[in-house]
Amino acid sequence: MTSRHRDDRREQRTAVMVPVQRIGHATYATPDLARQVAYYTEIIGFTAAERGRDRAVLTTRLGHEVLVLEAGAAAQCTRVSFQIAPDFDLNRAIAHFSKQGVRSERRTGITPGIADAVVFADPKGTEIELFSAFDEAAPRGTIHGIAPMKLGHQAFIVPDAKSMTDFYCDNLGFRVSDWMEDFFSFLRCGTDHHTVNFRTGAKTFMHHIAFELQDWAHMHTACETLGIHKVPILWGPLRHGIGHNIAIYHRDPDDHIVEFYTEMDQMKNEALGYFDPRPWHEDRPQRPKVWDRHSGAIVWGTPPAPDYLRSRPAMPAR
Ligand SMILES: [Fe+2]
């Protein structure tokens, strides 16, 4: 393919894609709704803005919807919502997916804060809810639990990280921030280094869900809070190479890996194409690239505990 053809193809993608701007909330089915709600409100510190018999809608202390928990047979991530550009008509999203052969539909009142959405299933079967406007709940006046700032990213194991990455870039406007070799992609849709990650593996499942903390002091609060509640930290604190976020990981009562992070790389200017300079960067400036599995995983910190690696796919052979 000539560079002219590549440019033409890029322009076509830019013209038709649905412009995702940020991640909204994630929806999880759980076999024990009461236990998950108790954990995410009492320890993590979210607020139940709505609590029905089979569903709870949780918000951050700032009043943003962050997690929807629904009664279900198996513990799994079923839906992820993204906010698209406010001036992008939802009907244009339906027209786009129709052209791509992807069935989508309008849904109303998906949460108390989202009146109107376009919903489609991505290639791994997760329902994606796109919305362009939302209402905030009242912010919480007092700090309770860990109280993360927001849902930051969701990582998934998929059969082919490359094809899933292409789908998100071609249809939803994501950009590749980094690859770990050829099996783990990190995609951004705003200034944050990554909002979704895809790792190649034999079985499709949610790899981890990540919530942003304010700073190092907030990370200290998270560690102490998990300690008080006897929740083991399975990896970290550490600084990752890819994204350079400081992170800790634990498992929630449904066995999902939960990450708390802070100091994630920021690309504040897409035209410049590099991440805001930081003292811990290897490259100057730090641009999107392909990392090896060792330098990409850890700048400093210890390897993960066996309980973090449990049920995770092994590193692919080289
Ligand atoms: Fe992460």
XYZ file of C-alpha atoms and ligand atoms in Angstrom:
319
model
C 0.000 0.000 0.000
C 1.406 3.409 -0.924
C 1.603 6.218 1.621
C -1.027 8.081 -0.428
C -3.408 5.135 -0.050
C -2.668 4.950 3.676
C -3.470 8.666 4.016
C -6.719 8.205 2.064
C -7.719 5.296 4.309
C -6.954 7.306 7.445
C -9.066 10.192 6.181
C -11.966 7.827 5.498
C -11.748 6.439 9.034
C -11.663 9.935 10.487
C -14.701 10.923 8.447
C -16.975 8.066 9.491
C -15.917 6.989 12.967
C -17.941 7.650 16.100
C -15.837 10.041 18.228
C -15.560 8.517 21.718
C -14.238 11.043 24.263
C -14.165 9.192 27.605
C -15.258 6.037 29.393
C -18.484 6.380 31.392
C -19.588 3.470 33.585
C -19.244 -0.316 33.396
C -22.006 -2.843 34.056
C -21.293 -6.111 35.829
C -23.533 -9.105 36.376
C -23.014 -10.689 39.796
C -24.358 -13.828 41.464
C -24.316 -12.027 44.841
C -25.608 -8.491 44.335
C -25.795 -7.628 48.040
C -22.154 -8.652 48.615
C -20.871 -6.657 45.617
C -22.893 -3.574 46.556
C -21.620 -3.744 50.143
C -18.011 -4.038 48.955
C -18.193 -1.222 46.391
C -19.995 1.155 48.726
C -18.431 0.421 52.133
C -14.794 -0.239 51.117
C -14.391 1.374 47.691
C -16.616 4.271 48.742
C -19.057 4.641 45.862
C -22.614 5.828 46.530
C -25.732 3.851 45.559
C -27.676 6.438 43.556
C -30.263 3.784 42.740
C -30.803 0.469 44.535
C -33.463 -1.931 43.281
C -34.017 -5.608 43.944
C -31.905 -6.670 40.935
C -29.768 -3.618 40.190
C -27.652 -0.936 41.823
C -26.284 2.183 40.111
C -23.179 3.486 41.867
C -21.649 6.944 41.591
C -18.329 8.451 42.632
C -18.254 10.959 45.465
C -18.317 13.596 42.720
C -21.682 12.300 41.466
C -20.572 10.573 38.243
C -22.079 7.176 37.449
C -19.250 4.675 37.587
C -20.567 1.143 38.077
C -23.874 -0.652 37.525
C -24.253 -3.979 39.339
C -26.970 -6.377 38.182
C -28.105 -9.727 39.572
C -26.999 -12.501 37.223
C -25.900 -16.114 37.089
C -22.207 -15.475 36.389
C -19.805 -12.718 37.480
C -18.884 -10.868 34.302
C -18.617 -7.478 32.648
C -21.626 -7.191 30.357
C -21.611 -3.558 29.208
C -19.311 -0.536 29.009
C -20.479 2.999 28.309
C -18.564 5.749 26.552
C -19.381 9.418 26.129
C -19.095 10.618 22.542
C -18.621 14.186 21.339
C -21.608 16.284 22.514
C -22.276 17.625 19.017
C -22.336 14.153 17.419
C -25.928 13.075 16.710
C -26.634 9.577 18.027
C -28.426 8.768 14.754
C -25.116 9.275 12.944
C -23.679 6.511 15.145
C -26.516 4.188 14.099
C -25.881 5.066 10.436
C -22.167 4.376 10.880
C -22.674 0.941 12.432
C -25.292 0.056 9.824
C -22.720 0.722 7.088
C -20.269 -1.544 8.891
C -22.858 -4.325 9.204
C -23.060 -3.923 12.992
C -26.578 -3.913 14.478
C -27.219 -1.035 16.884
C -30.277 0.483 18.525
C -31.421 3.504 20.539
C -32.209 2.861 24.210
C -33.660 5.340 26.653
C -33.199 5.666 30.389
C -30.312 3.201 30.653
C -29.338 4.764 34.011
C -30.703 7.641 36.108
C -28.080 9.898 34.502
C -28.240 8.747 30.871
C -31.528 9.380 29.095
C -30.507 8.416 25.579
C -27.941 5.957 24.216
C -26.964 3.961 21.158
C -26.104 0.364 22.012
C -24.235 -2.243 19.979
C -22.220 -5.383 20.720
C -18.475 -5.170 20.054
C -16.714 -8.190 18.476
C -16.078 -9.830 21.864
C -19.780 -9.616 22.765
C -19.645 -6.751 25.280
C -22.531 -4.320 24.833
C -21.205 -0.809 24.234
C -23.461 2.053 25.303
C -22.700 5.381 23.619
C -24.143 8.575 25.049
C -23.550 12.235 24.329
C -25.172 13.872 27.367
C -25.631 12.899 31.006
C -26.846 14.217 34.352
C -24.706 14.072 37.477
C -26.029 12.879 40.813
C -25.567 15.103 43.842
C -21.941 14.952 45.039
C -21.257 13.332 48.381
C -20.312 15.853 51.028
C -18.153 13.515 53.106
C -15.370 11.156 52.053
C -16.162 7.522 52.663
C -13.981 4.495 51.915
C -11.293 4.856 49.223
C -13.472 7.102 47.029
C -11.727 6.945 43.601
C -12.051 9.902 41.228
C -13.380 7.966 38.245
C -13.484 4.754 36.223
C -10.259 4.984 34.240
C -9.942 1.904 32.073
C -11.089 -1.615 31.359
C -8.780 -4.358 30.103
C -9.984 -7.488 28.316
C -8.500 -10.792 27.202
C -9.597 -11.458 23.621
C -8.671 -14.033 20.965
C -6.867 -11.457 18.818
C -5.783 -8.154 20.364
C -4.814 -6.759 16.952
C -8.244 -7.154 15.339
C -10.027 -5.818 18.454
C -7.648 -2.838 18.495
C -8.415 -2.147 14.837
C -12.167 -2.300 15.538
C -11.924 0.287 18.349
C -9.642 2.580 16.318
C -11.575 2.343 13.056
C -15.078 2.651 14.536
C -14.755 4.576 17.790
C -11.803 6.872 17.167
C -9.389 5.296 19.668
C -5.659 5.805 19.160
C -2.911 3.299 19.987
C -0.758 4.600 22.843
C 1.538 1.596 23.194
C 1.859 -2.117 22.481
C 3.534 -4.695 24.693
C 5.217 -6.736 21.954
C 2.365 -7.961 19.721
C -0.073 -9.251 22.331
C -1.174 -6.343 24.576
C -2.505 -2.994 23.283
C -3.201 0.231 25.209
C -5.682 2.636 23.575
C -6.606 6.223 24.403
C -9.710 8.205 23.541
C -8.766 11.391 25.419
C -5.679 12.632 27.229
C -5.295 9.552 29.482
C -2.685 7.091 28.150
C -5.210 4.256 28.066
C -8.959 3.789 28.479
C -9.215 0.256 27.071
C -6.614 -2.500 26.789
C -6.740 -5.715 24.807
C -4.530 -8.700 25.469
C -4.474 -11.817 23.307
C -5.472 -15.000 25.149
C -7.358 -18.229 24.643
C -10.507 -17.247 26.542
C -12.431 -13.955 26.363
C -12.858 -12.278 29.750
C -12.401 -9.023 31.653
C -8.699 -8.755 32.622
C -9.064 -5.914 35.126
C -11.057 -2.784 35.900
C -9.160 0.342 36.992
C -10.190 3.361 39.022
C -8.182 6.582 39.216
C -6.956 7.992 42.499
C -6.005 11.622 42.972
C -2.327 11.280 43.895
C 0.244 9.362 45.952
C -1.445 10.407 49.213
C -4.696 8.919 47.943
C -2.811 5.695 47.079
C -1.659 5.592 50.706
C -5.294 5.898 51.820
C -6.267 3.056 49.458
C -3.545 0.756 50.828
C -4.512 1.523 54.436
C -8.231 1.052 53.711
C -7.671 -2.321 52.011
C -5.462 -3.299 54.958
C -8.101 -2.381 57.538
C -10.598 -4.557 55.663
C -8.109 -7.441 55.295
C -8.193 -7.279 51.491
C -4.776 -8.465 50.220
C -2.898 -6.247 47.753
C -1.739 -8.701 45.066
C 0.572 -6.448 43.083
C 2.117 -3.116 43.935
C 2.562 -0.395 44.745
C 4.615 -0.284 41.571
C 5.199 2.035 38.625
C 4.352 0.493 35.254
C 6.552 1.147 32.213
C 3.655 1.389 29.763
C 1.534 4.361 30.863
C 3.888 5.016 33.807
C 0.985 4.852 36.261
C 1.602 3.961 39.896
C -0.714 1.027 40.601
C -1.973 -1.474 43.145
C -4.169 -4.489 42.383
C -6.542 -6.609 44.470
C -9.519 -8.924 43.854
C -13.118 -7.954 44.567
C -15.580 -10.468 46.105
C -16.525 -11.713 42.602
C -12.822 -12.440 41.928
C -12.396 -9.592 39.416
C -8.993 -7.895 39.479
C -9.388 -4.245 40.505
C -6.614 -1.687 39.935
C -6.177 1.667 41.611
C -3.776 3.983 39.825
C -2.454 7.532 39.715
C 0.092 9.556 37.685
C -0.894 7.999 34.339
C 0.811 9.460 31.248
C -1.141 12.250 29.567
C -1.118 13.154 25.887
C -2.411 16.688 26.115
C -1.775 17.520 22.468
C -2.495 14.913 19.795
C -0.805 17.031 17.124
C 2.480 16.950 19.057
C 2.080 13.203 19.526
C 4.022 12.725 22.771
C 3.137 12.331 26.414
C 3.673 15.185 28.846
C 7.329 14.903 29.971
C 7.898 13.210 33.334
C 11.160 12.426 35.196
C 10.502 8.677 35.003
C 10.219 8.537 31.202
C 12.748 6.408 29.310
C 12.410 8.342 26.047
C 12.544 12.112 25.532
C 9.956 12.814 24.404
C 7.912 9.716 25.291
C 5.993 8.693 22.165
C 3.760 5.685 21.468
C 5.920 2.632 20.780
C 6.245 -1.142 21.132
C 7.650 -2.229 24.519
C 9.129 -5.533 25.557
C 7.287 -7.460 28.283
C 9.837 -6.622 31.009
C 10.371 -2.864 30.621
C 6.685 -2.408 29.754
C 5.472 -3.998 32.967
C 7.582 -2.442 35.715
C 9.820 0.629 36.194
C 10.079 -0.122 39.915
C 8.255 -2.470 42.252
C 8.073 -6.187 42.805
C 6.497 -8.882 40.581
C 2.829 -9.809 41.106
C 1.785 -12.318 43.778
C 0.601 -15.793 42.680
C -3.007 -14.844 43.427
C -2.794 -12.005 40.897
C -1.517 -14.428 38.232
C -4.188 -17.024 39.023
C -6.546 -17.338 36.010
C -4.416 -14.850 34.024
C -3.096 -16.143 30.684
C 0.622 -16.968 30.659
C 2.944 -14.738 28.650
C 3.029 -15.949 25.031
C 6.122 -17.815 23.902
C 8.649 -15.836 21.876
Fe -4.600 -1.208 34.183
